[in-house]
Coordinates of C-alpha atoms in Angstrom, one line a residue:
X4 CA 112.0 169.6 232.8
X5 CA 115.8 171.2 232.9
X6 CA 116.8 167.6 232.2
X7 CA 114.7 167.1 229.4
X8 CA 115.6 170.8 228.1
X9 CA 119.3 169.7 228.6
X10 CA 118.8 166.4 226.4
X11 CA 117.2 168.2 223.6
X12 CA 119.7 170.4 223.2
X13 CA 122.7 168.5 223.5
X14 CA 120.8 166.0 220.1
X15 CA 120.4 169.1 218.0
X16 CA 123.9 170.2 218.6
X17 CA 124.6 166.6 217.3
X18 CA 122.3 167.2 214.9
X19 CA 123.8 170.5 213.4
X20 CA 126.8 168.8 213.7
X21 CA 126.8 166.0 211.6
X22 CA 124.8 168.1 209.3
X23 CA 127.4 170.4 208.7
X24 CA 130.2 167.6 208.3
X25 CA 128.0 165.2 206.2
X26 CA 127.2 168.6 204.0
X27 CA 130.7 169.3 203.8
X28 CA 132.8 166.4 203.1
X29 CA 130.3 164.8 200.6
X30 CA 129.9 167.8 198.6
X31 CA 131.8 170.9 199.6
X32 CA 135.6 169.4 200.2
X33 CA 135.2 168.4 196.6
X34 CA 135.4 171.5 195.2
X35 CA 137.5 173.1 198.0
X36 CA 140.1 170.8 197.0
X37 CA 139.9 172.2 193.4
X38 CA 139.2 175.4 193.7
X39 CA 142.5 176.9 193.8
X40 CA 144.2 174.8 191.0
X41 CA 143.5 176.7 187.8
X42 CA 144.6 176.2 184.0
X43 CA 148.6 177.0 183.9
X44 CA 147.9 179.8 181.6
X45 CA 150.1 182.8 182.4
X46 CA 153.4 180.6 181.8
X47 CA 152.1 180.7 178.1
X48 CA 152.5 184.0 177.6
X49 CA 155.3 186.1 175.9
X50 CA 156.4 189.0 178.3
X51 CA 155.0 191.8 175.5
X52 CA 151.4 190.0 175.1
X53 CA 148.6 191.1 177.7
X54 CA 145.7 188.9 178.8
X55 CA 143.5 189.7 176.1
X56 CA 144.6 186.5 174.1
X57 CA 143.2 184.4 177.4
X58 CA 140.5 183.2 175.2
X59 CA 142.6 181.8 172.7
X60 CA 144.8 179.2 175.2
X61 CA 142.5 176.0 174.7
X62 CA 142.1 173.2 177.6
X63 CA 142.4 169.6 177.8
X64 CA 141.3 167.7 180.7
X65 CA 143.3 164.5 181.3
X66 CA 142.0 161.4 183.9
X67 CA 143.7 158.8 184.1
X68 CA 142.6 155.2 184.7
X69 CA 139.0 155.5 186.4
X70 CA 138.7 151.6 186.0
X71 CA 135.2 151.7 187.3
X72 CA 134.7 148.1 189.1
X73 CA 131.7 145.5 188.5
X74 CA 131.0 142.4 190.5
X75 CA 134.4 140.5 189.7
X76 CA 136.5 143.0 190.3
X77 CA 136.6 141.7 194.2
X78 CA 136.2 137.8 193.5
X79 CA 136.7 137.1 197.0
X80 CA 134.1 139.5 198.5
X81 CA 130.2 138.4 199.2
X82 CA 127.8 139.4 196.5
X83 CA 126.6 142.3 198.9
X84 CA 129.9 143.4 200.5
X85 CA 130.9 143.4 196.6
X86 CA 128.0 145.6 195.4
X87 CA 128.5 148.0 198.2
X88 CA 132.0 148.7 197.3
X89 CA 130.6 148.9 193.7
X90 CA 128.3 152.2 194.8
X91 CA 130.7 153.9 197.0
X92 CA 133.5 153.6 194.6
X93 CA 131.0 154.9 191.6
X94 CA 129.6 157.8 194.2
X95 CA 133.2 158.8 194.8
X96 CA 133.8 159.0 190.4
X97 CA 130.8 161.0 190.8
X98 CA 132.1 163.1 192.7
X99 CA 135.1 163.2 191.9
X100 CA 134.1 163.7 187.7
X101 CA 132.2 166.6 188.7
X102 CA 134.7 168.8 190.6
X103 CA 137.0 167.9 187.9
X104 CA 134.2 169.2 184.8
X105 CA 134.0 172.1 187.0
X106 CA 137.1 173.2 185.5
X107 CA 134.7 173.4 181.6
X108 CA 138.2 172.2 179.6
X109 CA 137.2 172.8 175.7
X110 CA 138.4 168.8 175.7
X111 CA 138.9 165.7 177.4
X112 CA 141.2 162.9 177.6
X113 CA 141.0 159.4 179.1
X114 CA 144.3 157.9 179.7
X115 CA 143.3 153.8 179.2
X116 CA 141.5 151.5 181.8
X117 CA 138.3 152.8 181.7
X118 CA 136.3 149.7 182.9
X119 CA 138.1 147.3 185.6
X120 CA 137.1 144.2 183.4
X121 CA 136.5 145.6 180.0
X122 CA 138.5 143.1 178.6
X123 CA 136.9 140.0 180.6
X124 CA 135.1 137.1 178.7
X125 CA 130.9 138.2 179.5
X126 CA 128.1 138.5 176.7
X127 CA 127.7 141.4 174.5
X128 CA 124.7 142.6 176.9
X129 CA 127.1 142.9 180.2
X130 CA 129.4 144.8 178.1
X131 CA 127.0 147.3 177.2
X132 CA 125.6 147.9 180.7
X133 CA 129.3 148.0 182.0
X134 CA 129.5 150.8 179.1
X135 CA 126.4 152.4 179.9
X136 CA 127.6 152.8 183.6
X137 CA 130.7 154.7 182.6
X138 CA 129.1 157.2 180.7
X139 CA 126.5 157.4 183.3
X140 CA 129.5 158.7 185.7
X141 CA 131.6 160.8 183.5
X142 CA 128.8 162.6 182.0
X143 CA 129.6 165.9 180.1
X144 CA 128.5 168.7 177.8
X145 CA 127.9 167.2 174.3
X146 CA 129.7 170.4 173.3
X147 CA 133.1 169.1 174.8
X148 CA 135.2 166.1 172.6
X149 CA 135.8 163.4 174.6
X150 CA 139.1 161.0 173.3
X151 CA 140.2 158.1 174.3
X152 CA 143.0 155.6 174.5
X153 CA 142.8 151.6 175.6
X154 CA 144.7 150.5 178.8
X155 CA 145.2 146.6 179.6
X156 CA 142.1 146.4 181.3
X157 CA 140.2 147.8 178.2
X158 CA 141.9 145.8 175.8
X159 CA 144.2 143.0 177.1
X160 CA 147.9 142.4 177.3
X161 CA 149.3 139.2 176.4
X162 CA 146.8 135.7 175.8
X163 CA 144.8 134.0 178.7
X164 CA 141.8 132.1 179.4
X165 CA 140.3 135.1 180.8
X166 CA 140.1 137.8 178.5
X167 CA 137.5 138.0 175.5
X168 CA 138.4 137.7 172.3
X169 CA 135.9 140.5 171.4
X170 CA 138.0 143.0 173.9
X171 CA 139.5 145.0 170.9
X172 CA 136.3 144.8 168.7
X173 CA 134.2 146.2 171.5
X174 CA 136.7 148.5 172.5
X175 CA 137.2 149.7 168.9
X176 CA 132.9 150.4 168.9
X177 CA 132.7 152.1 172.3
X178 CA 135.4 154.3 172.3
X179 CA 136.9 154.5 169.2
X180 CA 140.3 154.0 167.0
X181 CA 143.0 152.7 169.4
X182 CA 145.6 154.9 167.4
X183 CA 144.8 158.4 166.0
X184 CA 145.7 162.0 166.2
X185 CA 143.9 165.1 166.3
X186 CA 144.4 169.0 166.1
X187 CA 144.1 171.3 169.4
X188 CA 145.4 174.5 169.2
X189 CA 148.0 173.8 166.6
X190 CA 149.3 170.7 168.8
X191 CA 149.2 167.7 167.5
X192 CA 147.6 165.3 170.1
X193 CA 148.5 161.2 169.5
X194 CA 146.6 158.8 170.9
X195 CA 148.2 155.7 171.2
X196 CA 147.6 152.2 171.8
X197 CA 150.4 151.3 174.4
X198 CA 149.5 147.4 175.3
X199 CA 149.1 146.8 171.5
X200 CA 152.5 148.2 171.0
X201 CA 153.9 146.1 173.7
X202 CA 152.2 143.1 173.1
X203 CA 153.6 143.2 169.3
X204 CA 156.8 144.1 170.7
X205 CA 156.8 141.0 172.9
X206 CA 155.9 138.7 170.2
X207 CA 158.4 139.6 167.9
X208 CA 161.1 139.7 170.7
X209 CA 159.6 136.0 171.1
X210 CA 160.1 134.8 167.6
X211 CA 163.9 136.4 167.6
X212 CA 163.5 138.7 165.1
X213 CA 164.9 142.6 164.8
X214 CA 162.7 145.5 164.2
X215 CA 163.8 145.9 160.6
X216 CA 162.9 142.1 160.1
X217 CA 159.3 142.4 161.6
X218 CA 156.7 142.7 159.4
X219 CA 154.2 145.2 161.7
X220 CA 150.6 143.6 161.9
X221 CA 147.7 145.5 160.2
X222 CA 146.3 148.2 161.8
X223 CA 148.6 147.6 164.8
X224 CA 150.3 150.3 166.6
X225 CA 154.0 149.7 165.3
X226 CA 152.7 150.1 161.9
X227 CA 150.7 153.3 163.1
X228 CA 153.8 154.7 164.4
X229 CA 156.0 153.9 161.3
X230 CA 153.7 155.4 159.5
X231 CA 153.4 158.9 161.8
X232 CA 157.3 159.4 161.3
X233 CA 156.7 159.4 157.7
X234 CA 154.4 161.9 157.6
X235 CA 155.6 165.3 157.8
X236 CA 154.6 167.3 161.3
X237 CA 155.1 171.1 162.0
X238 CA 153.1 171.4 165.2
X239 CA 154.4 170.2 168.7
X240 CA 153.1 167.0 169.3
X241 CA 151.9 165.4 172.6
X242 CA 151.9 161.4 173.1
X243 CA 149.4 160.0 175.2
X244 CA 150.0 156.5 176.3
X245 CA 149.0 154.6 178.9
X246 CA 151.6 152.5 179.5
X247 CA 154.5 154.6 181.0
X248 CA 157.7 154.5 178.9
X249 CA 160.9 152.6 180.2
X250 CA 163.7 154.2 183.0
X251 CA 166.0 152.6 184.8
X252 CA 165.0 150.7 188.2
X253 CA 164.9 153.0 191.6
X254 CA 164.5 156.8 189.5
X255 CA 162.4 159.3 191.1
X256 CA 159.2 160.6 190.9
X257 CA 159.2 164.0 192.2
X258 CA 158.0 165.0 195.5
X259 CA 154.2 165.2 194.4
X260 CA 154.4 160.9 194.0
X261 CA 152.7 159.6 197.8
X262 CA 154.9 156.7 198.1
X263 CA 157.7 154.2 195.7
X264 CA 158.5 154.9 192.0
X265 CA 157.7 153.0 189.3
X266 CA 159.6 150.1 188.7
X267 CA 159.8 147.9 185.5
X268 CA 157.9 144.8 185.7
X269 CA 155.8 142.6 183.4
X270 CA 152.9 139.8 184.4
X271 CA 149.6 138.3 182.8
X272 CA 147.5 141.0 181.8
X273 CA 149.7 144.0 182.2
X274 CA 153.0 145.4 181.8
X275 CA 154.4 148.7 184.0
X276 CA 157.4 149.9 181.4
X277 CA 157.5 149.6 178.2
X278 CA 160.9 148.2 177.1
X279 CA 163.9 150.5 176.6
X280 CA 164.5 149.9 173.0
X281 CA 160.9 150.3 172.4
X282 CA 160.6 153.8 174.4
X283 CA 163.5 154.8 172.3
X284 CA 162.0 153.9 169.1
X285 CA 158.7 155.9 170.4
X286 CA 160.4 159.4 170.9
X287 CA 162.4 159.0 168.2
X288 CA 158.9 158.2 165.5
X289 CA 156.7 160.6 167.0
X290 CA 159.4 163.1 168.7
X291 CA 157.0 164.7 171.2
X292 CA 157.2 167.9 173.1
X293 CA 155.5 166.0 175.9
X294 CA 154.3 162.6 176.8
X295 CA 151.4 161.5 179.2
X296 CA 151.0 158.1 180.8
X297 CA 149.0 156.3 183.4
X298 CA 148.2 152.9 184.6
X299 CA 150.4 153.5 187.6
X300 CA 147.6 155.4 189.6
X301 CA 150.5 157.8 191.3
X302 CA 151.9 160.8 189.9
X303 CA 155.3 160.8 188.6
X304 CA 157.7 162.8 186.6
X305 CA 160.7 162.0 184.7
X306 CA 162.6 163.7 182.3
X307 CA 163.8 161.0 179.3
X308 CA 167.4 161.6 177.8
X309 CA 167.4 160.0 173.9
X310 CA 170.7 160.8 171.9
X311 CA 170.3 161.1 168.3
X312 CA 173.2 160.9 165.7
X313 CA 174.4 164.3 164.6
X314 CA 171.8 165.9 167.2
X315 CA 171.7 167.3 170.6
X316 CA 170.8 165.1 173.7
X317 CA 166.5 165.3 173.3
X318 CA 165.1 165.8 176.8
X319 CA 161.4 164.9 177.1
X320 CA 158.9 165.2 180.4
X321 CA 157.0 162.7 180.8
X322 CA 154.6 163.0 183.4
X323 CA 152.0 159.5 184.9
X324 CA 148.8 161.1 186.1
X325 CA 147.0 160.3 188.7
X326 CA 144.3 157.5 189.0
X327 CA 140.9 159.7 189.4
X328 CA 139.4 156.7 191.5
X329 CA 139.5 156.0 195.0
X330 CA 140.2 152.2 195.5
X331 CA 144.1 152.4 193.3
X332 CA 146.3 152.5 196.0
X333 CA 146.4 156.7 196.4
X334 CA 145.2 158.1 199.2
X335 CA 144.0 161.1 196.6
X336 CA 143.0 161.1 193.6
X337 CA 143.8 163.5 191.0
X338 CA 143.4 164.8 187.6
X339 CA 145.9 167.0 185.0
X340 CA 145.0 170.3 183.6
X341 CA 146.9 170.7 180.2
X342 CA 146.8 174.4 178.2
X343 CA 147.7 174.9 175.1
X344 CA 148.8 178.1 173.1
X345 CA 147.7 178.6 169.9
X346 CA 150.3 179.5 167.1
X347 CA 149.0 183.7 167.9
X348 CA 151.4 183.0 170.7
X349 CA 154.3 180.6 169.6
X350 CA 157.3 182.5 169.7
X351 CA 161.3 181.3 170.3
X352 CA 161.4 182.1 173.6
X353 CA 157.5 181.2 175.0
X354 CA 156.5 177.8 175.9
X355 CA 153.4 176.3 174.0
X356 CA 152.0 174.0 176.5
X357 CA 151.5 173.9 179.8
X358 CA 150.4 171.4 182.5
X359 CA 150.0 171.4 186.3
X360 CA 148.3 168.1 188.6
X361 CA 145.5 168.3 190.7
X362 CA 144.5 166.1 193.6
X363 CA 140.9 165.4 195.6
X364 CA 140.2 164.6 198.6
X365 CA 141.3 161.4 200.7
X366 CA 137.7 159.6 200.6
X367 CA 139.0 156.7 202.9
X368 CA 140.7 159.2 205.4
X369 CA 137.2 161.1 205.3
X370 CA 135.5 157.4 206.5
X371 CA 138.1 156.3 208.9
X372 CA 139.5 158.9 210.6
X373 CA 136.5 161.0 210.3
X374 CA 133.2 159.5 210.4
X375 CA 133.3 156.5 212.7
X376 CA 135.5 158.1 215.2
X377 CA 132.9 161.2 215.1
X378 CA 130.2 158.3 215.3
X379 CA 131.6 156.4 218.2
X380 CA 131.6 159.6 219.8
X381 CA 128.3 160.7 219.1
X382 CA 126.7 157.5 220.3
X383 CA 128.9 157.6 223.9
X384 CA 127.4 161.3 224.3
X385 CA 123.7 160.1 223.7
X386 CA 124.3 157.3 226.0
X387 CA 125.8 159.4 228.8
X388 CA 122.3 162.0 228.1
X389 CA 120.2 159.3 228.2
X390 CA 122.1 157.4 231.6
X391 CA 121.8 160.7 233.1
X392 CA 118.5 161.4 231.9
X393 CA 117.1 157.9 233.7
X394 CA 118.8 159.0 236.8
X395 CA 116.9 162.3 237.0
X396 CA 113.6 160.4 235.9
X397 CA 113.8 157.9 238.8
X398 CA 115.0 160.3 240.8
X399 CA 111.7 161.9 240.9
X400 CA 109.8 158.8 240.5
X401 CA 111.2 157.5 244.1
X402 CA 109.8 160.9 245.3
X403 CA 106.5 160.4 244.1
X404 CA 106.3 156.9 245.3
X405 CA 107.0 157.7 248.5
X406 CA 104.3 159.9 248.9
X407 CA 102.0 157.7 247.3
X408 CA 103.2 155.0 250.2
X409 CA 102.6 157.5 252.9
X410 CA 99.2 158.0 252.0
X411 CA 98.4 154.8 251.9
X412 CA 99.8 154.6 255.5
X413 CA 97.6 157.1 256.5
X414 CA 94.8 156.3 255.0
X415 CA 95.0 152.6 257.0
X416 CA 95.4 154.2 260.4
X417 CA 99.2 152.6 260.9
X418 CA 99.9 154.9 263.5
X419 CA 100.0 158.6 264.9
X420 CA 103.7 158.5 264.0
X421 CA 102.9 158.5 260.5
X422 CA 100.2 160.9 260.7
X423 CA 102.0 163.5 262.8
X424 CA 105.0 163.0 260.4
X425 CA 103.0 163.9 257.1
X426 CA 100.5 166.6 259.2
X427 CA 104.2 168.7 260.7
X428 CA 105.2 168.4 257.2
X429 CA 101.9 170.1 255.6
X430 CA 101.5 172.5 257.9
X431 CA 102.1 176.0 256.6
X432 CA 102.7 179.4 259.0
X433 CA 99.8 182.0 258.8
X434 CA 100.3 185.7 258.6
X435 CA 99.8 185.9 262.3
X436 CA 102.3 183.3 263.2
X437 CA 100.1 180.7 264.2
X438 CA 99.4 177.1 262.0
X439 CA 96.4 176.7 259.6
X440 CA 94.0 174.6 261.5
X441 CA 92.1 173.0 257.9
X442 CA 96.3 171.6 257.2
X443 CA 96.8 169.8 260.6
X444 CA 93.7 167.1 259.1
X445 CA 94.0 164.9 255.9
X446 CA 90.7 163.7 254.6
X447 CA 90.9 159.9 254.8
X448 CA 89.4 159.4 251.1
X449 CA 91.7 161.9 249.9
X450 CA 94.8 160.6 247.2
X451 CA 97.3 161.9 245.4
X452 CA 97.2 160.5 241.7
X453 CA 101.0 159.7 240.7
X454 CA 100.1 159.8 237.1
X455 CA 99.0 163.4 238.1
X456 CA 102.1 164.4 239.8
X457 CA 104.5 162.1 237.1
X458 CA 103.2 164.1 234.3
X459 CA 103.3 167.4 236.0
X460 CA 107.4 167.0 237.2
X461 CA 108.5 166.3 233.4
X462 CA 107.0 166.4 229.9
X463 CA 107.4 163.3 228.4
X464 CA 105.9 162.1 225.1
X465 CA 103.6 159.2 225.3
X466 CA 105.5 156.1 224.9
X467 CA 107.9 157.9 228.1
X468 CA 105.0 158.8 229.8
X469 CA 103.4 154.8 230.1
X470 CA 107.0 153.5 230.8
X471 CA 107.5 155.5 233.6
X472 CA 104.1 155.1 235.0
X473 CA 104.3 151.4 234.7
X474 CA 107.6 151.8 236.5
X475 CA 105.7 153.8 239.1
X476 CA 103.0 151.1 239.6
X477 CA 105.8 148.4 239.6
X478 CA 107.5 149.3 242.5
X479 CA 104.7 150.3 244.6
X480 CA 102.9 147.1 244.3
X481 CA 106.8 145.8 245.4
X482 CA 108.3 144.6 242.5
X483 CA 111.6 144.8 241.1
X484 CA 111.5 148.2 238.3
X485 CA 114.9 146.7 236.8
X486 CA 113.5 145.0 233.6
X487 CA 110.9 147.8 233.0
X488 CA 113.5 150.9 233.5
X489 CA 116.1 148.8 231.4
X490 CA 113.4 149.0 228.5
X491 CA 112.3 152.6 229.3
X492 CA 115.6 153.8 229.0
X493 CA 117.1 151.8 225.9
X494 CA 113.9 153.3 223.8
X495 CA 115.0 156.6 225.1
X496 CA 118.2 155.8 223.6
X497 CA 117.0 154.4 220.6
X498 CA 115.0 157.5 220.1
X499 CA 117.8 159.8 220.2
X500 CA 120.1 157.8 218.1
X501 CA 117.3 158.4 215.7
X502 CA 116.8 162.1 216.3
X503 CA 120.3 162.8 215.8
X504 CA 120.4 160.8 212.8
X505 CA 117.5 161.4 210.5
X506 CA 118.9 164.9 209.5
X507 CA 122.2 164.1 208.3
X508 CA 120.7 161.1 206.9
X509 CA 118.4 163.1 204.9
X510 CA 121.1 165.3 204.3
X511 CA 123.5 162.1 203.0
X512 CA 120.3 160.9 200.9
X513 CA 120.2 164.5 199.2
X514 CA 123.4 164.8 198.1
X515 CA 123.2 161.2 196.3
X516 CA 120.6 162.0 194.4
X517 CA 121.9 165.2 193.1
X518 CA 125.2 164.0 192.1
X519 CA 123.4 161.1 190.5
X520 CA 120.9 162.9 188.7
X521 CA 122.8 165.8 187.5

């Protein structure tokens, strides 16, 4: 009984255990990660203004390149290996999206590469369920503006055999004009359409001509931008684009970036700089007080230097946001919290924006150096209960059987030996000193029932019960008990495992469904 007592309590430790990690690190480390980066707010206000304009300082969510994979994405994985990558990866932008909405920003941006293979050759139907999935993951408030702006994975960069010709059309009735601007908080927000730019770029660089001798296509993105610096602009103006602008080879990042820099470098389908002359021709058209990139997946910062005629040296940040997905080459992923001051608090000395990173948890860290060694671990603790539990078990089952042999003895007649043995060991001191004459006598029909004594020295469910009876009968009718006590003890095993995991299994199942469904 103590070692059955001891068993049970060592599983629902394990129990409670992996309850309390599987509650914590699928749901709770989420928001944990979160919790303490805010909106940037109080750098927005001018020393002689108090918090009652907090309400005015509007916020823009920015998540960069969630590039939610589909089935090719992993060409050389097995259809099922494939599709479960597919549902962690889209559990993980579950849970990611919603510690990040938890932040309720008045509006959201989406920095380009939205879908892995958005701009793959399939049929107007896959396209549609590949869009249906990503708003099934980045669900919001229909309250909140969501903008967006096409990466090379949404769109295409360059020609090849691969990508749709439809890519632009469908992005264009998704998501919406490649190349606009809108009003937040008297900032003007640009959206542009990077690879476009870049492409154009590349073709006319191709044919040998100079900017002045291009002839921008229709609806492109040079003529977009010609057409911005035109126009006449009094509010700061942000550029979003996903394609990072140009710096020299080997410049850092800043110490928030996990690992490199980002180095220039073109290829089929994508492009990591734009080219220098073009980046110059960018913050000169739209002059911005900021700019915002992706497609790198790691965060970086760099301060641009352009020199004007006539004009001081223009210094503009540029910060690459991180990837908000778990499979692009961070360890965590992140998102950028952006507030803006409205013109209530523009003064000469105040800034107007503000913007501060934020990162997630590590999801693979959480799987490998978390779950499976605490699951290797767990599974050598049951199997050291149940080893030690077998022990005990036949422990008292040899004492049983031997009893149950000595009564056969005696009830044979196989000698006075025996007989005095087992009566010297029954007999019991009276009050006076002298031996109980009714113990020095065993009835010769009289047996002792091992299923009676079995199931009185432990309390064993039913299945435990039969295998250790059979075990019983085994050996006394002189067989070997190995086979038998092998199978008694690996259900015992099995049934542990099982006790220990159903809970956080249950517990894992839970959580799904509520991140799914809400």
């Amino acid at each position: 009984m103590a070692s059955l007592f001891r068993r049970r309590v060592v599983i629902n430790l394990l129990r409670a255990f992996w309850v309390i990690i599987i509650f914590w690190y699928e749901y709770g480390t989420f928001y944990s990660s979160v919790h303490d980066c805010n909106w940037p707010d109080l750098t927005l206000y001018p020393s002689d203004v108090g918090a009652t304009y907090d309400a005015n300082i509007s916020h823009v969510l920015l998540v960069a390149d969630p590039q939610i994979v589909d089935r090719y994405s992993y060409p050389s994985r097995n259809f099922l290996v494939a599709h479960l990558t597919r549902l962690i990866v889209d559990l993980n932008l579950r849970k990611n999206w919603k510690a990040a909405i938890e932040k309720k920003p008045d509006a959201i941006v989406f920095l380009g590469d939205m879908m892995d293979n958005g701009r793959d050759s399939m049929s107007d139907a896959e396209y549609e369920s590949y869009f249906q999935r990503f708003q099934s993951i980045f669900k919001a408030d229909a309250s909140i503006p969501q903008y967006f702006i096409p990466g090379n994975h949404d769109t295409g960069l360059g020609r090849t055999e691969y990508f749709s010709p439809h890519a632009h059309s469908r992005y264009v009735n998704h998501f919406g004009s490649p190349n606009t601007e809108i009003s937040i908080a008297n900032h003007t927000l640009v959206l542009f359409d990077a690879p476009n730019y870049a492409d154009e770029d590349s073709q006319r660089y191709g044919q040998g001509k100079k900017i002045n001798q291009w002839v921008p296509r229709k609806g492109g993105s040079l003529e977009y931008m010609k057409a911005f610096a035109k126009a006449n602009h009094s509010d700061p103006v942000i550029l979003f684009s996903h394609i990072p602008l140009y710096r020299p080879d080997g410049k850092s990042c800043g110490p928030l970036r996990e690992k490199g820099n980002i180095r220039p470098g073109v290829g089929p389908g994508y492009q990591n700089v734009l080219e220098k002359l073009s980046s110059q021709r960018l913050l000169e058209a739209f002059k911005p007080a900021i700019v915002f990139s992706g497609d790198d997946h790691d965060y970086c910062e760099y301060t641009h230097h352009l020199s004007l005629r006539n004009a001081p040296i223009q210094e503009t940040k540029e910060v690459t946001v991180k990837t908000i997905s778990m499979v692009m080459n961070v360890r965590r992923p992140g998102f950028q919290l952006l507030s803006l001051a409205p013109a209530l608090l523009h003064s000469e000395t105040s800034e107007t924006l503000a913007e501060r990173p934020c990162v997630l948890p590590d999801q693979l860290r959480i799987y490998l150096q978390l779950y499976i060694p605490s699951l290797i671990t767990s599974l050598l603790i049951v199997f050291l209960v149940s080893l030690r539990h077998r022990s005990t078990f036949h422990n008292k089952a040899d004492s049983n059987l031997a009893e149950v042999h000595l009564l056969s003895d005696i009830e044979e007649g196989t000698g006075d030996a025996v007989e005095s043995t087992f009566t010297s060991s029954r007999r019991q001191p009276t009050s006076s000193g002298r031996l109980n004459s009714r113990m020095t006598t065993i009835n010769p029909g009289w047996r002792i029932a091992p299923e009676e004594r079995y199931s009185k020295s432990n309390s064993f469910n039913v299945s435990e019960w039969l295998c250790g009876f059979a075990d019983v009968i085994l050996s006394a009718s002189g067989r070997s008990r190995g086979p038998s006590s092998r199978r008694s003890w690996l259900l015992t095993f099995l049934r542990d495992v099982r006790d220990v995991a159903v809970f956080p299994i249950a517990t894992f199942i839970f959580i799904t469904w509520w991140t799914v469904s809400n």
